[in-house]
Tab-separated table of C-alpha atoms in Angstrom:
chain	number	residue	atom	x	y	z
K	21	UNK	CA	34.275	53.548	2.037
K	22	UNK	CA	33.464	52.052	5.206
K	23	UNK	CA	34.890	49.172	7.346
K	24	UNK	CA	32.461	46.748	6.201
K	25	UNK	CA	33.990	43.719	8.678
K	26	UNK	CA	33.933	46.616	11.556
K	27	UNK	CA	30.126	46.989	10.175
K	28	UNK	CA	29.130	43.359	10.336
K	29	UNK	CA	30.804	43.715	13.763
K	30	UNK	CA	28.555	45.617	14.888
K	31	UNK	CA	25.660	44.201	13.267
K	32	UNK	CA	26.324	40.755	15.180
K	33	UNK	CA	26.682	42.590	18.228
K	34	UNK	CA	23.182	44.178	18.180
K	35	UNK	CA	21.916	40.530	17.526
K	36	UNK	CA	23.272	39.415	19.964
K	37	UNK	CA	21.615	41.885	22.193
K	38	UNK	CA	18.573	40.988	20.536
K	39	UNK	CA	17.805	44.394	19.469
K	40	UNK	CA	15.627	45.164	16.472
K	41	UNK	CA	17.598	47.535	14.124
K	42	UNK	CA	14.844	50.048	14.390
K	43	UNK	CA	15.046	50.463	18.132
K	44	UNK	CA	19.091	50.115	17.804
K	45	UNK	CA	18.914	53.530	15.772
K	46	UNK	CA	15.978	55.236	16.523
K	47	UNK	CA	16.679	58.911	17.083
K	48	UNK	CA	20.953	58.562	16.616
K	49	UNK	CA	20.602	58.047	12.566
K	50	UNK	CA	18.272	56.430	10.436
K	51	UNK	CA	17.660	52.764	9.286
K	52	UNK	CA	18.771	53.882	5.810
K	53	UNK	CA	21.879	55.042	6.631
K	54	UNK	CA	22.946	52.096	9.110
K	55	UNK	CA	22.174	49.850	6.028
K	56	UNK	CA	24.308	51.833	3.880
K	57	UNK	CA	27.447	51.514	6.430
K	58	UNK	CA	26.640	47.297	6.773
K	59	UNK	CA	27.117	47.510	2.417
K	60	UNK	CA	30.113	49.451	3.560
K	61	UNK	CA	28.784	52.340	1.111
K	62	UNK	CA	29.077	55.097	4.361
K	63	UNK	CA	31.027	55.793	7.378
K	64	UNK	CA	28.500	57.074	10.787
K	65	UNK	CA	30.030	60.021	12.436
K	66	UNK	CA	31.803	59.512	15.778
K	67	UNK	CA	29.423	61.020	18.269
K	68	UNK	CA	26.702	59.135	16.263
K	69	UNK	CA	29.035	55.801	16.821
K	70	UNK	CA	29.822	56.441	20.273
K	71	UNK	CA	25.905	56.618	20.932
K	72	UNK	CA	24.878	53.512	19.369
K	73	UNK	CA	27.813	51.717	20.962
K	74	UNK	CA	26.485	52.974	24.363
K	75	UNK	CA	23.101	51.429	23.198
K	76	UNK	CA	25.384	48.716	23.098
K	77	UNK	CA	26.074	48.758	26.559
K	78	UNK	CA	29.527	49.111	25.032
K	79	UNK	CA	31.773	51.983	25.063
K	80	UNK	CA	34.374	52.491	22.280
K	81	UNK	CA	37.618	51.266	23.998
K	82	UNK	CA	35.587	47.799	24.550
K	83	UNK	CA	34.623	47.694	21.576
K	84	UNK	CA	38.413	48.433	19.919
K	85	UNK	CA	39.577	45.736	22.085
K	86	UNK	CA	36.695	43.162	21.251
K	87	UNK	CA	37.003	43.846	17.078
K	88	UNK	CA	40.621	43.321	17.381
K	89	UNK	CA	40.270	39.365	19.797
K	90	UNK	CA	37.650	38.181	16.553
K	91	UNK	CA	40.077	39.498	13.631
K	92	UNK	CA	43.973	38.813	14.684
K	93	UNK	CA	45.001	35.303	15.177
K	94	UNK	CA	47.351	36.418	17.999
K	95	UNK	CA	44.420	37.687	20.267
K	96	UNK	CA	42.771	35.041	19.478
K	97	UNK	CA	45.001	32.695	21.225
K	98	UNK	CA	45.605	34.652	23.561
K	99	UNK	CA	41.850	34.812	24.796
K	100	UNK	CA	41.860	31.050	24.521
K	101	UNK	CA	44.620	30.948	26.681
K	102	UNK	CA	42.702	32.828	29.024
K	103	UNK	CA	39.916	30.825	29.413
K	104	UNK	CA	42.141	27.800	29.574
K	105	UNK	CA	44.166	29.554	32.513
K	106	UNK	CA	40.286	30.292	34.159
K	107	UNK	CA	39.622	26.537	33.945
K	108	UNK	CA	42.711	25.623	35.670
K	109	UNK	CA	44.193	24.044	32.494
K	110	UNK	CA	47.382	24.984	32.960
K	111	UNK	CA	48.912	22.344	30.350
K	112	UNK	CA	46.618	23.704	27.758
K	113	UNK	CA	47.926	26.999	28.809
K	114	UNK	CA	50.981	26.331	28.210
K	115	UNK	CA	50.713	24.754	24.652
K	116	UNK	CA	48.509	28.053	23.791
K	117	UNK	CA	51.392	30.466	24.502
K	118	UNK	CA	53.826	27.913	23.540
K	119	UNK	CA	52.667	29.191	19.978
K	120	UNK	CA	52.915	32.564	20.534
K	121	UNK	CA	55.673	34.802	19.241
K	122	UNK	CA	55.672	37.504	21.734
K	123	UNK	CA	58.136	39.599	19.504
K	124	UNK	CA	55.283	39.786	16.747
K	125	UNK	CA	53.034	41.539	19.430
K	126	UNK	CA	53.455	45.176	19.018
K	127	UNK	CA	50.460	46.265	21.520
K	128	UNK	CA	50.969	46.905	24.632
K	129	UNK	CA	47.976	45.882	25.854
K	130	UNK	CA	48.156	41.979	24.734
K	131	UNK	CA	51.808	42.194	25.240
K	132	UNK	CA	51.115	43.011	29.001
K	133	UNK	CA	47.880	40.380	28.523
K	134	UNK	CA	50.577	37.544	27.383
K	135	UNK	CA	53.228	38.214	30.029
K	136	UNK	CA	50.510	38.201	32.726
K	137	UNK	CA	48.899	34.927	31.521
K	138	UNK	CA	53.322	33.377	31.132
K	139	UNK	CA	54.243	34.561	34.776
K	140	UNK	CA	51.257	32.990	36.335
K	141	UNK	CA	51.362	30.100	34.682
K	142	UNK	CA	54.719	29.692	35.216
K	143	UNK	CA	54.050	30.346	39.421
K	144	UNK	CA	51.382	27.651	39.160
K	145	UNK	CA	53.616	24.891	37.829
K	146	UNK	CA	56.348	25.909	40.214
K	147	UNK	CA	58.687	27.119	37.060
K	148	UNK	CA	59.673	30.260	39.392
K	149	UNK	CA	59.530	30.798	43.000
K	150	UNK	CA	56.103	32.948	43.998
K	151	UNK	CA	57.939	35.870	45.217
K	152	UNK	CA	59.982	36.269	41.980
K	153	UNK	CA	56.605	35.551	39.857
K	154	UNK	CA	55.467	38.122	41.948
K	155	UNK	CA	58.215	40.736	41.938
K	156	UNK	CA	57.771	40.430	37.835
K	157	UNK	CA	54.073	40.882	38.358
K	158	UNK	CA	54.467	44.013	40.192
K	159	UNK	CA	57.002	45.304	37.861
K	160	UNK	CA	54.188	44.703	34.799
K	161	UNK	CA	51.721	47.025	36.276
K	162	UNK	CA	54.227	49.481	37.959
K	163	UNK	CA	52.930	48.508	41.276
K	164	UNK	CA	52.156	50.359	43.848
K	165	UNK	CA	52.123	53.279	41.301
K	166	UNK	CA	49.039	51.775	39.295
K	167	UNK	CA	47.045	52.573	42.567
K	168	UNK	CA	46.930	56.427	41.365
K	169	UNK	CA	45.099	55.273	38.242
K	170	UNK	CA	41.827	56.081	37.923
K	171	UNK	CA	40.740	54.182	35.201
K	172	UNK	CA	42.075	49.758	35.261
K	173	UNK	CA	41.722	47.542	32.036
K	174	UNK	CA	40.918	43.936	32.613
K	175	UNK	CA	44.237	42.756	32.553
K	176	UNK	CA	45.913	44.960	35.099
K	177	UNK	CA	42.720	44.366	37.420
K	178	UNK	CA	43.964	40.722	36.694
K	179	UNK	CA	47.038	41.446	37.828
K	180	UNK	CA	45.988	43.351	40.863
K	181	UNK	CA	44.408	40.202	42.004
K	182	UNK	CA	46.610	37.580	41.351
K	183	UNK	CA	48.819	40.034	43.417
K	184	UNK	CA	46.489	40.910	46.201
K	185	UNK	CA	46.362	37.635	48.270
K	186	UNK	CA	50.243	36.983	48.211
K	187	UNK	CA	50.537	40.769	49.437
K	188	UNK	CA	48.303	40.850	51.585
K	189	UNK	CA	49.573	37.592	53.473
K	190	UNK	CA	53.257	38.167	53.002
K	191	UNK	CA	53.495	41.691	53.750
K	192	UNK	CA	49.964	42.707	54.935
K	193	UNK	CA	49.363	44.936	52.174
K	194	UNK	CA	45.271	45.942	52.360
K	195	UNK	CA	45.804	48.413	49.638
K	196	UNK	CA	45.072	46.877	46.577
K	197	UNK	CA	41.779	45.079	47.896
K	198	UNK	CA	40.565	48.825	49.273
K	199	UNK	CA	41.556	50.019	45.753
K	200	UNK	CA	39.728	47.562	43.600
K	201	UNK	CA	36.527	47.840	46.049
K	202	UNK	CA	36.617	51.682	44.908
K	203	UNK	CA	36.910	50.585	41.201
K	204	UNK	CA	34.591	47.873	40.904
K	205	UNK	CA	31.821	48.935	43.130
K	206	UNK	CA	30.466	51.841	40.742
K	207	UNK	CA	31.182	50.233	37.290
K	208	UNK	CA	28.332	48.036	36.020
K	209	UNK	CA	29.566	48.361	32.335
K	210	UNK	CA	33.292	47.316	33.260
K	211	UNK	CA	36.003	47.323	30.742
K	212	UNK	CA	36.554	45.074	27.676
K	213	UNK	CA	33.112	43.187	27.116
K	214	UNK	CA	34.462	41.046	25.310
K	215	UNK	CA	35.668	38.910	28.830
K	216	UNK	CA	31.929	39.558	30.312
K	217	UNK	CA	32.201	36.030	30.985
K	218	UNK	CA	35.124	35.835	33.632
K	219	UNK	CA	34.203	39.181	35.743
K	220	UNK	CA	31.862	37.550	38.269
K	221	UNK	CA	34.833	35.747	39.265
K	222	UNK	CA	36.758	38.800	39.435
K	223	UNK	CA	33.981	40.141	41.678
K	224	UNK	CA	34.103	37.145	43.776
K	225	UNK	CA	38.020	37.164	44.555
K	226	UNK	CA	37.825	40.889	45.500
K	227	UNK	CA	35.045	39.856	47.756
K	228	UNK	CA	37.198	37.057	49.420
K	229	UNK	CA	40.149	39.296	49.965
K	230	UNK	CA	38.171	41.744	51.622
K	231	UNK	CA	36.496	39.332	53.523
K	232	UNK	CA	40.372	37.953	54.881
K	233	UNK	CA	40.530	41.316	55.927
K	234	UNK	CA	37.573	41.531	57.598
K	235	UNK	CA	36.216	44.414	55.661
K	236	UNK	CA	32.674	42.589	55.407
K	237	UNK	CA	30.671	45.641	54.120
K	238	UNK	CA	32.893	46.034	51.595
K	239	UNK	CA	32.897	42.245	50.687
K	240	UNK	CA	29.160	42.152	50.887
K	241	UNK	CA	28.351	45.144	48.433
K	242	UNK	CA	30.879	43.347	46.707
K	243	UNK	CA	29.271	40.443	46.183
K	244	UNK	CA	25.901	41.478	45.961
K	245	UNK	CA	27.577	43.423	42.552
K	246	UNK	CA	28.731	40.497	40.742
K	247	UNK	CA	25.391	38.461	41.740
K	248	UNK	CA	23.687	41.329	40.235
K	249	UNK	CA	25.703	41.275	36.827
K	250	UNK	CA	25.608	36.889	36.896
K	251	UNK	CA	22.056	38.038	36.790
K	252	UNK	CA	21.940	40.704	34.065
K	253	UNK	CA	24.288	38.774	31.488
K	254	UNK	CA	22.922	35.233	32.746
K	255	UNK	CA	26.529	33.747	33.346
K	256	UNK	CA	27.098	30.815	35.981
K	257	UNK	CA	30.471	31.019	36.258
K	258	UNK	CA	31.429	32.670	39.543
K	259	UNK	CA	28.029	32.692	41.326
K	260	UNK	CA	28.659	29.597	43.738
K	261	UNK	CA	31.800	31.675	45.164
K	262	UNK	CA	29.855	34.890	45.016
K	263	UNK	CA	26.933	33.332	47.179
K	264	UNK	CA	28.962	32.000	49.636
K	265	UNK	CA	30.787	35.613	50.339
K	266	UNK	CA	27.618	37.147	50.222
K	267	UNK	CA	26.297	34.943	53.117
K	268	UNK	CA	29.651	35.334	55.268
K	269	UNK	CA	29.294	39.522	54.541
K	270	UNK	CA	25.544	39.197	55.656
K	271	UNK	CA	26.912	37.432	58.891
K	272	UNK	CA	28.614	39.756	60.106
K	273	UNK	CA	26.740	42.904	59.146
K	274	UNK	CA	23.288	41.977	59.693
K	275	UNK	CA	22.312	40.663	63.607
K	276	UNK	CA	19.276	38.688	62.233
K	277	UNK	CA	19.847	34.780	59.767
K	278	UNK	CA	19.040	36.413	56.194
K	279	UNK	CA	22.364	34.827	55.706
K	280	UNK	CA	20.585	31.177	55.804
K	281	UNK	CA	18.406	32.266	53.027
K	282	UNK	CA	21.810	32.748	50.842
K	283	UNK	CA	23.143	29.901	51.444
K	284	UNK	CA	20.120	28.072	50.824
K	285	UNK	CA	20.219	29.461	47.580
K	286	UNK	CA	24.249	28.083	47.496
K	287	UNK	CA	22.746	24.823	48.102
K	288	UNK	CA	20.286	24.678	44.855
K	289	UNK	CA	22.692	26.241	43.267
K	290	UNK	CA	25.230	23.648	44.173
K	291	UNK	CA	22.698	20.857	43.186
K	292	UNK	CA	21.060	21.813	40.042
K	293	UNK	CA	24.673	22.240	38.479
K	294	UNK	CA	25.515	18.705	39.988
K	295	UNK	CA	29.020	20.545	41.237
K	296	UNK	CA	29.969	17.578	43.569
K	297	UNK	CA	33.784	18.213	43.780
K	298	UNK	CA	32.877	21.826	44.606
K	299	UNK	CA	30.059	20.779	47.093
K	300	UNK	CA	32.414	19.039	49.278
K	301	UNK	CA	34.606	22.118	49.473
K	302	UNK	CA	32.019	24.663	50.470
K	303	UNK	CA	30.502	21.947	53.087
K	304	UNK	CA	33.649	22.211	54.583
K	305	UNK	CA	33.485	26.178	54.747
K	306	UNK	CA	29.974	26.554	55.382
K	307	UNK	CA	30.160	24.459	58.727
K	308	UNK	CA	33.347	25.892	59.924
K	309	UNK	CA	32.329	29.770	59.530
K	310	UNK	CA	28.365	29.115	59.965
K	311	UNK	CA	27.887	26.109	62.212
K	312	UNK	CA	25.430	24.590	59.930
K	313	UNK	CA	25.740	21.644	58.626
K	314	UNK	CA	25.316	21.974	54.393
K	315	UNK	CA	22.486	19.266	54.495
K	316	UNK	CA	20.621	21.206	57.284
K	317	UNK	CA	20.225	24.132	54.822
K	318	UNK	CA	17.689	21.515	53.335
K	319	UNK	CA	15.952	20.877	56.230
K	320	UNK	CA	15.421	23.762	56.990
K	321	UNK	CA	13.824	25.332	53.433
K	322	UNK	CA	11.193	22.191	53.730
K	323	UNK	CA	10.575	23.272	57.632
């Protein structure tokens, strides 16, 4: 017998990607047999798995990881905490893990994922000192060792970043930034799917420490990436910040104003979202490292 909740999994999954089930298993199996494993009256072979999965857009170590966040009330909370700890609601954070027995969590993977989400919570409300949040965070990715990985999962490319900035301003560190360029520039699937949501914003902080270091070609490509997924997965979150790098790369690559155009395109962005707190910030930024004043963007569009 089959895993019929794994087989509903998937089934939800290829709704969601709004593909008929004749074109989700045309030419790997037939529509017979994919009904069969939904009744959970069949298993499908593992190359013939793998290749629907990749129809997917989804290769099987996402998937593993996804399955597991909808069916174990620990992962569960813990990807809520997560997305609390995004939104900068540290408080609700807190309460999350609060009700979390870390001893019950025999994975490594979420027991790395709860430690991570613990030590920088516990930086941002000034529990520990940064440099011994820090220290701990280097520790839970073996760092610098992780940088002779090949392959990153979302959490430790997490970590990476929440440990790039401090590094690279307290002990002028450019290795990690360099490292993630080479990992996210060539990997439009990305792992674990299942936080497609929150990767643009990964994008854009790699793009902002490269920028600090003035590697702009690297912060524009970059930048352009994540734009190009916030486009492919039609996700928001992220593409204010990602704009804004992608102007200051353009800057400084380009000897012509295409950057204008992009932060024109800030500027709707800005307003169509009604992101006032935010639209104060980047006024700030855009007429200190463009010498254009944010309302002038306006101007000149309607020229």
């Amino acid at each position: 017998m089959a895993d019929n909740n794994f087989a509903q999994f998937i089934e939800e999954l290829r709704i969601s990607r709004n593909l008929s089930r004749e074109d989700f298993v045309d030419g790997i199996i037939s529509t017979r047999q994919y009904q069969r494993f939904l009744n959970g009256e069949s298993s499908i072979k593992n190359n013939n798995m793998t290749d629907l999965l990749e129809r997917l857009e989804i290769n099987s170590i996402d998937i593993y990881y996804q399955y597991l966040a909808t069916n174990d009330d620990y992962i569960k909370k813990l990807t809520d905490a997560y997305q609390a700890y995004f939104n900068r609601n540290l408080l609700k954070t807190t309460q999350i893990l609060s009700n979390i027995n870390s001893d019950n969590i025999s994975n490594d993977y979420y027991l790395k994922y709860y430690r991570f989400l613990k030590i920088n919570t516990d930086i941002q409300l000034k529990k520990v000192p940064t440099s011994m949040g820090m220290e701990k965070l280097k520790e839970l990715v073996d760092y610098p060792n992780i940088l002779e990985h090949k392959i990153l999962n979302f959490i430790e490319i997490n970590i990476l970043i929440s440990l790039s900035d401090y590094i690279v301003t307290e002990e002028k560190d450019f290795r990690i930034a360099n490292y993630l360029f080479d990992k996210l520039k060539s990997n439009p699937k990305l792992p674990n799917l299942s936080q497609i949501s929150y990767k643009p914003a990964l994008y854009s902080y790699v793009a902002r420490t490269l920028g600090h270091i003035k590697e702009y070609e690297k912060s524009l490509q970059i930048a352009k990436t994540g734009l190009e997924i916030c486009e492919k997965y039609q996700i928001y979150a992220g593409v204010n910040s990602l704009l804004y790098y992608h102007a200051l790369g353009e800057k400084y690559v380009y000897d012509d104003k295409r950057h204008l155009e992009t932060l024109r395109r800030l500027y709707f962005s800005l307003h169509i979202f009604n992101e006032t707190p935010r639209t104060k910030t980047y006024k700030k930024f855009i007429q200190k490292n463009f010498s254009v004043s944010f309302e002038d963007l306006f101007e000149i569009k309607n020229a």
